[in-house]
Each structure stands twice: as C-alpha cells, then as structure tokens.
mmCIF file of C-alpha atoms in Angstrom:
data_model
loop_
_atom_site.group_PDB
_atom_site.id
_atom_site.type_symbol
_atom_site.label_atom_id
_atom_site.label_comp_id
_atom_site.label_asym_id
_atom_site.label_seq_id
_atom_site.Cartn_x
_atom_site.Cartn_y
_atom_site.Cartn_z
ATOM 1 C CA UNK A 68 20.325 -28.149 -16.448
ATOM 2 C CA UNK A 69 17.746 -29.218 -13.827
ATOM 3 C CA UNK A 70 15.579 -26.496 -12.343
ATOM 4 C CA UNK A 71 15.852 -25.822 -8.605
ATOM 5 C CA UNK A 72 13.232 -27.340 -6.333
ATOM 6 C CA UNK A 73 10.745 -24.900 -4.802
ATOM 7 C CA UNK A 74 12.306 -25.421 -1.360
ATOM 8 C CA UNK A 75 15.648 -24.057 -2.640
ATOM 9 C CA UNK A 76 14.099 -20.622 -3.155
ATOM 10 C CA UNK A 77 15.183 -18.262 -0.398
ATOM 11 C CA UNK A 78 12.628 -16.079 1.349
ATOM 12 C CA UNK A 79 12.897 -12.503 0.216
ATOM 13 C CA UNK A 80 12.721 -9.628 2.663
ATOM 14 C CA UNK A 81 13.988 -9.432 6.208
ATOM 15 C CA UNK A 82 12.094 -10.036 9.420
ATOM 16 C CA UNK A 83 12.666 -6.366 10.283
ATOM 17 C CA UNK A 84 11.174 -5.312 6.946
ATOM 18 C CA UNK A 85 8.062 -7.365 7.584
ATOM 19 C CA UNK A 86 7.789 -5.983 11.120
ATOM 20 C CA UNK A 87 8.005 -2.473 9.648
ATOM 21 C CA UNK A 88 5.104 -3.260 7.315
ATOM 22 C CA UNK A 89 3.089 -4.601 10.253
ATOM 23 C CA UNK A 90 3.824 -1.378 12.167
ATOM 24 C CA UNK A 91 2.742 0.734 9.179
ATOM 25 C CA UNK A 92 -0.495 -1.224 8.981
ATOM 26 C CA UNK A 93 -1.186 -0.825 12.707
ATOM 27 C CA UNK A 94 -0.511 2.907 12.703
ATOM 28 C CA UNK A 95 -1.875 4.025 9.329
ATOM 29 C CA UNK A 96 -4.174 1.201 8.307
ATOM 30 C CA UNK A 97 -4.703 -0.525 4.984
ATOM 31 C CA UNK A 98 -4.686 2.547 2.758
ATOM 32 C CA UNK A 99 -0.992 3.402 3.304
ATOM 33 C CA UNK A 100 -0.020 -0.268 3.325
ATOM 34 C CA UNK A 101 -1.600 -0.734 -0.102
ATOM 35 C CA UNK A 102 0.066 2.439 -1.367
ATOM 36 C CA UNK A 103 3.502 1.237 -0.248
ATOM 37 C CA UNK A 104 2.750 -2.145 -1.749
ATOM 38 C CA UNK A 105 2.702 -0.689 -5.272
ATOM 39 C CA UNK A 106 6.462 0.097 -5.543
ATOM 40 C CA UNK A 107 7.392 -2.892 -3.347
ATOM 41 C CA UNK A 108 5.646 -5.300 -5.711
ATOM 42 C CA UNK A 109 7.196 -3.465 -8.657
ATOM 43 C CA UNK A 110 10.660 -4.063 -7.168
ATOM 44 C CA UNK A 111 10.013 -7.766 -6.584
ATOM 45 C CA UNK A 112 8.666 -8.111 -10.102
ATOM 46 C CA UNK A 113 11.751 -6.481 -11.608
ATOM 47 C CA UNK A 114 14.189 -8.567 -9.561
ATOM 48 C CA UNK A 115 12.311 -11.860 -9.203
ATOM 49 C CA UNK A 116 12.926 -13.395 -12.612
ATOM 50 C CA UNK A 117 12.124 -16.976 -11.575
ATOM 51 C CA UNK A 118 8.866 -16.039 -9.868
ATOM 52 C CA UNK A 119 7.939 -13.867 -12.838
ATOM 53 C CA UNK A 120 8.521 -16.733 -15.291
ATOM 54 C CA UNK A 121 6.432 -19.012 -13.109
ATOM 55 C CA UNK A 122 3.608 -16.472 -13.025
ATOM 56 C CA UNK A 123 3.659 -16.114 -16.821
ATOM 57 C CA UNK A 124 3.623 -19.898 -17.175
ATOM 58 C CA UNK A 125 0.704 -20.330 -14.797
ATOM 59 C CA UNK A 126 -1.352 -17.492 -16.316
ATOM 60 C CA UNK A 127 -0.763 -18.846 -19.835
ATOM 61 C CA UNK A 128 -1.819 -22.332 -18.755
ATOM 62 C CA UNK A 129 -4.888 -20.783 -17.199
ATOM 63 C CA UNK A 130 -5.698 -18.836 -20.375
ATOM 64 C CA UNK A 131 -5.265 -21.927 -22.544
ATOM 65 C CA UNK A 132 -7.393 -24.031 -20.225
ATOM 66 C CA UNK A 133 -10.235 -21.496 -20.187
ATOM 67 C CA UNK A 134 -9.738 -20.749 -23.903
ATOM 68 C CA UNK A 135 -9.316 -17.070 -23.190
ATOM 69 C CA UNK A 136 -8.590 -15.015 -26.331
ATOM 70 C CA UNK A 137 -6.546 -12.486 -24.346
ATOM 71 C CA UNK A 138 -2.765 -12.698 -24.334
ATOM 72 C CA UNK A 139 -0.976 -12.663 -20.984
ATOM 73 C CA UNK A 140 0.777 -9.320 -20.478
ATOM 74 C CA UNK A 141 3.181 -7.960 -17.867
ATOM 75 C CA UNK A 142 0.367 -6.175 -16.023
ATOM 76 C CA UNK A 143 -1.391 -9.522 -15.494
ATOM 77 C CA UNK A 144 1.772 -10.786 -13.806
ATOM 78 C CA UNK A 145 1.901 -7.583 -11.742
ATOM 79 C CA UNK A 146 -1.685 -8.165 -10.661
ATOM 80 C CA UNK A 147 -0.755 -11.733 -9.670
ATOM 81 C CA UNK A 148 2.146 -10.431 -7.563
ATOM 82 C CA UNK A 149 0.002 -7.659 -6.104
ATOM 83 C CA UNK A 150 -2.617 -10.151 -4.926
ATOM 84 C CA UNK A 151 0.166 -11.999 -3.138
ATOM 85 C CA UNK A 152 1.016 -8.767 -1.350
ATOM 86 C CA UNK A 153 -2.636 -8.199 -0.473
ATOM 87 C CA UNK A 154 -2.752 -11.685 1.027
ATOM 88 C CA UNK A 155 0.040 -10.575 3.384
ATOM 89 C CA UNK A 156 -2.175 -7.692 4.549
ATOM 90 C CA UNK A 157 -4.979 -10.159 5.136
ATOM 91 C CA UNK A 158 -2.712 -12.408 7.201
ATOM 92 C CA UNK A 159 -1.627 -9.436 9.316
ATOM 93 C CA UNK A 160 -5.237 -8.339 9.816
ATOM 94 C CA UNK A 161 -6.248 -11.856 10.830
ATOM 95 C CA UNK A 162 -3.448 -12.316 13.383
ATOM 96 C CA UNK A 163 -4.063 -8.850 14.855
ATOM 97 C CA UNK A 164 -7.730 -9.822 15.305
ATOM 98 C CA UNK A 165 -8.895 -7.203 12.822
ATOM 99 C CA UNK A 166 -10.867 -9.776 10.827
ATOM 100 C CA UNK A 167 -14.233 -10.501 12.440
ATOM 101 C CA UNK A 168 -16.773 -13.194 11.662
ATOM 102 C CA UNK A 169 -18.795 -10.500 9.867
ATOM 103 C CA UNK A 170 -15.976 -10.384 7.290
ATOM 104 C CA UNK A 171 -16.183 -14.130 6.653
ATOM 105 C CA UNK A 172 -18.656 -16.264 4.761
ATOM 106 C CA UNK A 173 -18.573 -19.925 5.765
ATOM 107 C CA UNK A 174 -19.744 -22.273 3.050
ATOM 108 C CA UNK A 175 -21.193 -25.539 4.367
ATOM 109 C CA UNK A 176 -21.234 -24.172 7.955
ATOM 110 C CA UNK A 177 -23.003 -27.327 9.115
ATOM 111 C CA UNK A 178 -19.724 -29.203 8.624
ATOM 112 C CA UNK A 179 -17.927 -26.915 11.073
ATOM 113 C CA UNK A 180 -20.766 -27.431 13.523
ATOM 114 C CA UNK A 181 -20.555 -31.211 13.154
ATOM 115 C CA UNK A 182 -16.820 -31.062 13.921
ATOM 116 C CA UNK A 183 -17.523 -29.047 17.064
ATOM 117 C CA UNK A 184 -20.161 -31.498 18.218
ATOM 118 C CA UNK A 185 -17.898 -34.518 17.677
ATOM 119 C CA UNK A 186 -15.170 -33.184 19.951
ATOM 120 C CA UNK A 187 -13.467 -34.604 21.918
ATOM 121 C CA UNK A 188 -14.368 -37.959 20.379
ATOM 122 C CA UNK A 189 -12.835 -37.486 16.931
ATOM 123 C CA UNK A 190 -10.544 -35.085 15.119
ATOM 124 C CA UNK A 191 -10.013 -34.493 11.422
ATOM 125 C CA UNK A 192 -7.504 -33.664 8.727
ATOM 126 C CA UNK A 193 -7.946 -30.530 6.608
ATOM 127 C CA UNK A 194 -6.019 -30.623 3.327
ATOM 128 C CA UNK A 195 -5.380 -27.153 1.986
ATOM 129 C CA UNK A 196 -3.155 -25.525 -0.606
ATOM 130 C CA UNK A 197 -1.300 -22.347 -1.543
ATOM 131 C CA UNK A 198 -4.437 -21.035 -3.195
ATOM 132 C CA UNK A 199 -5.974 -18.139 -1.325
ATOM 133 C CA UNK A 200 -5.200 -17.519 2.318
ATOM 134 C CA UNK A 201 -5.091 -20.676 4.391
ATOM 135 C CA UNK A 202 -3.324 -18.756 7.167
ATOM 136 C CA UNK A 203 -6.488 -16.758 7.729
ATOM 137 C CA UNK A 204 -8.393 -19.980 8.507
ATOM 138 C CA UNK A 205 -5.868 -20.842 11.200
ATOM 139 C CA UNK A 206 -5.942 -17.347 12.689
ATOM 140 C CA UNK A 207 -9.735 -17.397 12.881
ATOM 141 C CA UNK A 208 -9.534 -20.858 14.427
ATOM 142 C CA UNK A 209 -7.536 -19.442 17.344
ATOM 143 C CA UNK A 210 -10.690 -17.616 18.451
ATOM 144 C CA UNK A 211 -12.829 -20.754 18.287
ATOM 145 C CA UNK A 212 -12.407 -22.640 21.548
ATOM 146 C CA UNK A 213 -14.299 -25.619 20.130
ATOM 147 C CA UNK A 214 -11.920 -26.153 17.207
ATOM 148 C CA UNK A 215 -8.234 -26.584 17.946
ATOM 149 C CA UNK A 216 -6.360 -26.311 14.656
ATOM 150 C CA UNK A 217 -2.746 -27.430 14.198
ATOM 151 C CA UNK A 218 -0.798 -26.487 11.080
ATOM 152 C CA UNK A 219 2.066 -28.584 9.746
ATOM 153 C CA UNK A 220 4.866 -26.454 8.237
ATOM 154 C CA UNK A 221 8.440 -27.040 7.183
ATOM 155 C CA UNK A 222 10.777 -25.361 9.663
ATOM 156 C CA UNK A 223 13.129 -23.685 7.209
ATOM 157 C CA UNK A 224 10.517 -22.106 4.977
ATOM 158 C CA UNK A 225 8.047 -19.236 5.416
ATOM 159 C CA UNK A 226 9.160 -18.461 8.971
ATOM 160 C CA UNK A 227 10.226 -14.822 8.598
ATOM 161 C CA UNK A 228 6.636 -13.699 8.305
ATOM 162 C CA UNK A 229 5.665 -15.923 11.231
ATOM 163 C CA UNK A 230 8.457 -14.461 13.392
ATOM 164 C CA UNK A 231 7.440 -10.905 12.501
ATOM 165 C CA UNK A 232 3.795 -11.494 13.372
ATOM 166 C CA UNK A 233 4.731 -13.232 16.620
ATOM 167 C CA UNK A 234 6.267 -9.976 17.880
ATOM 168 C CA UNK A 235 2.805 -8.397 17.763
ATOM 169 C CA UNK A 236 0.745 -11.493 18.569
ATOM 170 C CA UNK A 237 2.451 -14.451 20.309
ATOM 171 C CA UNK A 238 -0.552 -16.641 19.459
ATOM 172 C CA UNK A 239 0.695 -16.749 15.862
ATOM 173 C CA UNK A 240 3.054 -19.542 16.883
ATOM 174 C CA UNK A 241 0.421 -21.530 18.738
ATOM 175 C CA UNK A 242 -0.369 -24.973 17.318
ATOM 176 C CA UNK A 243 2.280 -24.608 14.631
ATOM 177 C CA UNK A 244 4.031 -27.947 14.128
ATOM 178 C CA UNK A 245 7.419 -27.283 12.558
ATOM 179 C CA UNK A 246 9.230 -30.193 10.907
ATOM 180 C CA UNK A 247 12.243 -30.645 8.638
ATOM 181 C CA UNK A 248 10.930 -33.906 7.176
ATOM 182 C CA UNK A 249 8.083 -36.298 7.693
ATOM 183 C CA UNK A 250 8.841 -39.331 9.840
ATOM 184 C CA UNK A 251 7.337 -41.761 12.326
ATOM 185 C CA UNK A 252 7.666 -39.319 15.246
ATOM 186 C CA UNK A 253 5.680 -36.653 13.417
ATOM 187 C CA UNK A 254 2.991 -39.149 12.418
ATOM 188 C CA UNK A 255 2.648 -40.335 16.023
ATOM 189 C CA UNK A 256 2.392 -36.762 17.311
ATOM 190 C CA UNK A 257 -0.297 -35.912 14.775
ATOM 191 C CA UNK A 258 -2.199 -39.132 15.508
ATOM 192 C CA UNK A 259 -2.311 -38.178 19.184
ATOM 193 C CA UNK A 260 -3.735 -34.768 18.315
ATOM 194 C CA UNK A 261 -6.399 -36.223 16.037
ATOM 195 C CA UNK A 262 -7.359 -38.777 18.691
ATOM 196 C CA UNK A 263 -7.813 -35.882 21.128
ATOM 197 C CA UNK A 264 -10.337 -34.315 18.776
ATOM 198 C CA UNK A 265 -8.016 -31.740 17.235
ATOM 199 C CA UNK A 266 -7.677 -30.736 13.597
ATOM 200 C CA UNK A 267 -4.482 -31.008 11.566
ATOM 201 C CA UNK A 268 -4.006 -28.846 8.464
ATOM 202 C CA UNK A 269 -1.598 -29.962 5.768
ATOM 203 C CA UNK A 270 -1.139 -28.686 2.218
ATOM 204 C CA UNK A 271 -1.304 -30.958 -0.786
ATOM 205 C CA UNK A 272 0.271 -28.840 -3.517
ATOM 206 C CA UNK A 273 3.989 -28.914 -2.679
ATOM 207 C CA UNK A 274 6.308 -31.823 -3.490
ATOM 208 C CA UNK A 275 8.673 -33.395 -0.951
ATOM 209 C CA UNK A 276 11.569 -31.271 0.274
ATOM 210 C CA UNK A 277 13.950 -34.235 0.512
ATOM 211 C CA UNK A 278 12.864 -37.065 -1.807
ATOM 212 C CA UNK A 279 12.502 -37.550 -5.543
ATOM 213 C CA UNK A 280 9.622 -39.327 -7.178
ATOM 214 C CA UNK A 281 7.262 -39.528 -4.198
ATOM 215 C CA UNK A 282 4.569 -38.034 -6.399
ATOM 216 C CA UNK A 283 1.588 -38.953 -8.500
ATOM 217 C CA UNK A 284 0.820 -37.018 -11.659
ATOM 218 C CA UNK A 285 -2.661 -35.586 -12.055
ATOM 219 C CA UNK A 286 -4.225 -33.244 -14.573
ATOM 220 C CA UNK A 287 -4.164 -29.622 -13.444
ATOM 221 C CA UNK A 288 -5.224 -26.836 -15.822
ATOM 222 C CA UNK A 289 -4.907 -29.187 -18.771
ATOM 223 C CA UNK A 290 -1.420 -30.536 -18.049
ATOM 224 C CA UNK A 291 -0.102 -33.330 -15.792
ATOM 225 C CA UNK A 292 1.470 -31.949 -12.617
ATOM 226 C CA UNK A 293 3.295 -33.747 -9.777
ATOM 227 C CA UNK A 294 1.433 -33.900 -6.467
ATOM 228 C CA UNK A 295 3.207 -35.190 -3.389
ATOM 229 C CA UNK A 296 2.002 -38.515 -2.011
ATOM 230 C CA UNK A 297 3.056 -37.492 1.509
ATOM 231 C CA UNK A 298 0.015 -35.489 2.690
ATOM 232 C CA UNK A 299 -2.406 -38.133 1.479
ATOM 233 C CA UNK A 300 -0.425 -41.035 2.915
ATOM 234 C CA UNK A 301 -0.232 -39.122 6.202
ATOM 235 C CA UNK A 302 -4.010 -38.621 6.146
ATOM 236 C CA UNK A 303 -4.336 -42.355 5.468
ATOM 237 C CA UNK A 304 -2.232 -43.179 8.536
ATOM 238 C CA UNK A 305 -4.266 -40.831 10.723
ATOM 239 C CA UNK A 306 -7.397 -42.729 9.637
ATOM 240 C CA UNK A 307 -9.939 -40.009 10.404
ATOM 241 C CA UNK A 308 -12.409 -37.832 8.492
ATOM 242 C CA UNK A 309 -10.659 -35.740 5.851
ATOM 243 C CA UNK A 310 -11.835 -32.427 4.446
ATOM 244 C CA UNK A 311 -10.614 -30.000 1.799
ATOM 245 C CA UNK A 312 -10.394 -26.363 2.860
ATOM 246 C CA UNK A 313 -9.934 -23.189 0.818
ATOM 247 C CA UNK A 314 -10.105 -19.529 1.819
ATOM 248 C CA UNK A 315 -10.616 -17.112 -1.080
ATOM 249 C CA UNK A 316 -11.150 -13.378 -1.093
ATOM 250 C CA UNK A 317 -14.097 -12.429 -3.255
ATOM 251 C CA UNK A 318 -15.632 -8.938 -3.496
ATOM 252 C CA UNK A 319 -13.810 -7.871 -0.345
ATOM 253 C CA UNK A 320 -15.227 -10.759 1.681
ATOM 254 C CA UNK A 321 -13.351 -13.846 2.887
ATOM 255 C CA UNK A 322 -15.004 -17.066 1.769
ATOM 256 C CA UNK A 323 -14.078 -20.280 3.560
ATOM 257 C CA UNK A 324 -15.020 -23.427 1.694
ATOM 258 C CA UNK A 325 -14.983 -26.704 3.598
ATOM 259 C CA UNK A 326 -15.682 -29.895 1.665
ATOM 260 C CA UNK A 327 -16.014 -33.399 3.010
ATOM 261 C CA UNK A 328 -13.377 -35.432 1.150
ATOM 262 C CA UNK A 329 -13.584 -38.864 2.809
ATOM 263 C CA UNK A 330 -14.608 -40.511 6.063
ATOM 264 C CA UNK A 331 -11.134 -42.028 5.977
ATOM 265 C CA UNK A 332 -8.328 -42.104 3.414
ATOM 266 C CA UNK A 333 -6.972 -45.368 4.809
ATOM 267 C CA UNK A 334 -5.395 -47.337 1.967
ATOM 268 C CA UNK A 335 -5.867 -51.059 1.594
ATOM 269 C CA UNK A 336 -2.987 -53.370 0.717
ATOM 270 C CA UNK A 337 -4.537 -54.455 -2.533
ATOM 271 C CA UNK A 338 -4.919 -51.690 -5.079
ATOM 272 C CA UNK A 339 -3.015 -49.163 -2.959
ATOM 273 C CA UNK A 340 -1.413 -47.448 -5.965
ATOM 274 C CA UNK A 341 -4.713 -47.091 -7.781
ATOM 275 C CA UNK A 342 -6.428 -45.749 -4.653
ATOM 276 C CA UNK A 343 -3.709 -43.156 -4.094
ATOM 277 C CA UNK A 344 -3.856 -42.077 -7.731
ATOM 278 C CA UNK A 345 -7.619 -41.645 -7.518
ATOM 279 C CA UNK A 346 -7.370 -39.638 -4.277
ATOM 280 C CA UNK A 347 -4.756 -37.292 -5.733
ATOM 281 C CA UNK A 348 -6.711 -36.843 -8.963
ATOM 282 C CA UNK A 349 -9.798 -35.887 -6.930
ATOM 283 C CA UNK A 350 -7.759 -33.377 -4.930
ATOM 284 C CA UNK A 351 -6.246 -31.864 -8.104
ATOM 285 C CA UNK A 352 -9.712 -31.568 -9.634
ATOM 286 C CA UNK A 353 -11.089 -29.653 -6.654
ATOM 287 C CA UNK A 354 -7.972 -27.481 -6.455
ATOM 288 C CA UNK A 355 -8.477 -26.564 -10.111
ATOM 289 C CA UNK A 356 -12.144 -25.798 -9.481
ATOM 290 C CA UNK A 357 -11.339 -23.277 -6.761
ATOM 291 C CA UNK A 358 -8.365 -21.925 -8.685
ATOM 292 C CA UNK A 359 -10.745 -20.916 -11.462
ATOM 293 C CA UNK A 360 -12.827 -19.057 -8.873
ATOM 294 C CA UNK A 361 -9.860 -16.885 -7.846
ATOM 295 C CA UNK A 362 -7.119 -17.276 -10.484
ATOM 296 C CA UNK A 363 -4.889 -14.463 -9.187
ATOM 297 C CA UNK A 364 -4.793 -16.002 -5.714
ATOM 298 C CA UNK A 365 -2.631 -18.976 -6.718
ATOM 299 C CA UNK A 366 0.649 -18.438 -4.862
ATOM 300 C CA UNK A 367 3.008 -21.153 -6.104
ATOM 301 C CA UNK A 368 5.696 -19.069 -7.797
ATOM 302 C CA UNK A 369 7.715 -21.896 -9.316
ATOM 303 C CA UNK A 370 7.352 -24.313 -12.234
ATOM 304 C CA UNK A 371 4.483 -26.303 -10.801
ATOM 305 C CA UNK A 372 4.352 -28.724 -13.745
ATOM 306 C CA UNK A 373 8.075 -29.628 -13.657
ATOM 307 C CA UNK A 374 8.674 -33.376 -13.516
ATOM 308 C CA UNK A 375 9.858 -34.573 -10.144
ATOM 309 C CA UNK A 376 13.020 -36.489 -11.010
ATOM 310 C CA UNK A 377 16.760 -35.834 -10.959
ATOM 311 C CA UNK A 378 16.809 -34.895 -14.643
ATOM 312 C CA UNK A 379 14.360 -32.038 -14.159
ATOM 313 C CA UNK A 380 14.602 -30.912 -10.510
ATOM 314 C CA UNK A 381 17.649 -30.176 -8.360
ATOM 315 C CA UNK A 382 17.367 -30.903 -4.626
ATOM 316 C CA UNK A 383 20.236 -30.432 -2.205
ATOM 317 C CA UNK A 384 19.289 -33.734 -0.583
ATOM 318 C CA UNK A 385 22.721 -34.315 1.000
ATOM 319 C CA UNK A 386 22.579 -31.047 2.894
ATOM 320 C CA UNK A 387 18.967 -31.603 3.888
ATOM 321 C CA UNK A 388 19.770 -35.057 5.285
ATOM 322 C CA UNK A 389 22.584 -33.542 7.348
ATOM 323 C CA UNK A 390 20.215 -30.846 8.607
ATOM 324 C CA UNK A 391 17.729 -33.415 9.883
ATOM 325 C CA UNK A 392 20.249 -35.633 11.666
#
C-alpha cells in the first residue's frame, strides 16, 4: 500500500494550545516552557507512530553514512523530537523580538551587505530547507529595513503556529505569500518582488503537493532521495542571484549561513535536464553538509527517501485540484 504524502499529515495541536504555550513563555520564560516540553514531547512520541518511524529511519541513515558504531535508540528519537520542540521556542522568541543580533552569528556577512547595497536594483532568491530554523531568519529580517524578505508557504500547512503567533505579533504574517499550488500568477507576483529588490525564500526539500514525478533524485546521506524540481525551476524563471540559507543553533547561539549558489539559475533549452539535475545535486550536497553540522535539527518527519510515484506515494490529487479551483 502506498505511503501517504507528507502534505497529507495533519498538524497536531490546536491554535489555542499553541497560544497557551506562547503565553507561558511570555509570563514564565524559557525555563518553564522547556519543563512543560518534556511531557508534551513524550506524548507526541508515544502517539506519533509515523513521525517516530521517520525519525528512526533518518537517524539510522545518518549513523550508516557517518559509520557510527552506536545503535539508534528510543532516546535518540526523543532528542530529535525535543529539538523540534526547542525550535518552536526559538520561533516564538524571534517573533516576540526576544532574539537580538547579539544572539546571532552571521557567516559570510559581506553577502548580506552586498544585498543591501544592491537594493532597489536587484533582488534575490534564498533557497532554504526544513533543517534548523528558517523562520528565525525571516523574523530577524523584519527588523532589517534594508532587506525585505518574502516567504513562500503552502496555505493549508503549518498555519496554526503562524495564527497563534500573529495574536501576539501581527508582523508574523507580513510578507508571507500563501499559495495552494504554484502557477503563472504566483511566478509573476514573485518576479515583481524580485525586480523591486526584495528577497523571496523558498524551501527545496519538500516534494510537490499536487503532482507526481516532478522530482530529480539526488544522493542524500548515502541514498537517492526525491527533490522537487519546482523551487529550482521557479528560481530559474525569476532569473536573479540565488543563495542557499541555513539557520542552525549551535552552543546556544544562532548561526545563519548564507552561501552564494548562482548568479542565475536560468536554464537553457539545450541540456535543460542535465542542468536541473546538476543544480539539485549541488543543493542536496550542501543540505547534507549542514545536516551533519546539526543532525538533530532535521525536521522532515516523513519517509524522505520514498519514491515519488503512484506506486509508493498516495496524494489526494483530486481533492487538491478541487481546492485550488
């Protein structure tokens, strides 16, 4: 029986529950939040069988790839889940303006400065992932008047947290571009923003919500994994400088890594398939590099290596098409 696509996984927890956690953080601070997180993560681990299997799979792949002699145990999975919970604290802190520039280390800061100096002449595309805390980059960007950052998200996913944060900070919804599917209208809107000198953030480690087979396979932790063509084709259409961005938490400090990926990802007619394959392989290689820096901060709790075809993945494409009409 085909496995369910990642987009079929329902968000767990209510908006009220998240708002309660935000309130606890604001009143009592991180210490009580972290204390409450212990049984909360325990509950999600006991009841989230699919996410738990995915965590085991990922951690085993990681151990095999690094040739670690240690077997993966339940407490490693708990630590993986717990880091996901900690990332929620970090998002809350960022959107409540409790993260200052003193808490952040910018790697390659000259690249950020170059982007500021180029405005309003040229924008850029940042390609991120579900490794670390990309949300923190966007929250910090709200306080930088010289860098307007837009994030592309799918409307029906990961919005409960956004709605809860918005109650305490309306700016959390600023520059959030919500879409059900990628189309010409979205591409035109994003092109306008880039031409105005703005930045567009998209993630490259989730396959299409609606379509089968729009992927290229690239080695990731020693096994071929499907990577969506969409983000890279979109970056090609926007025809502007493209960067990779990662935000990892290391030794209590937030580290933002910005790498120049290409002056333009524009694909030529001849050799388009080979170019796209090379681009995706380069992205997968850099994603793996940073994943090894912070292995417990990889937050894709589904079978990442599952083949993207109808025999292996189940998408409710009929319903999704109706939703977008």
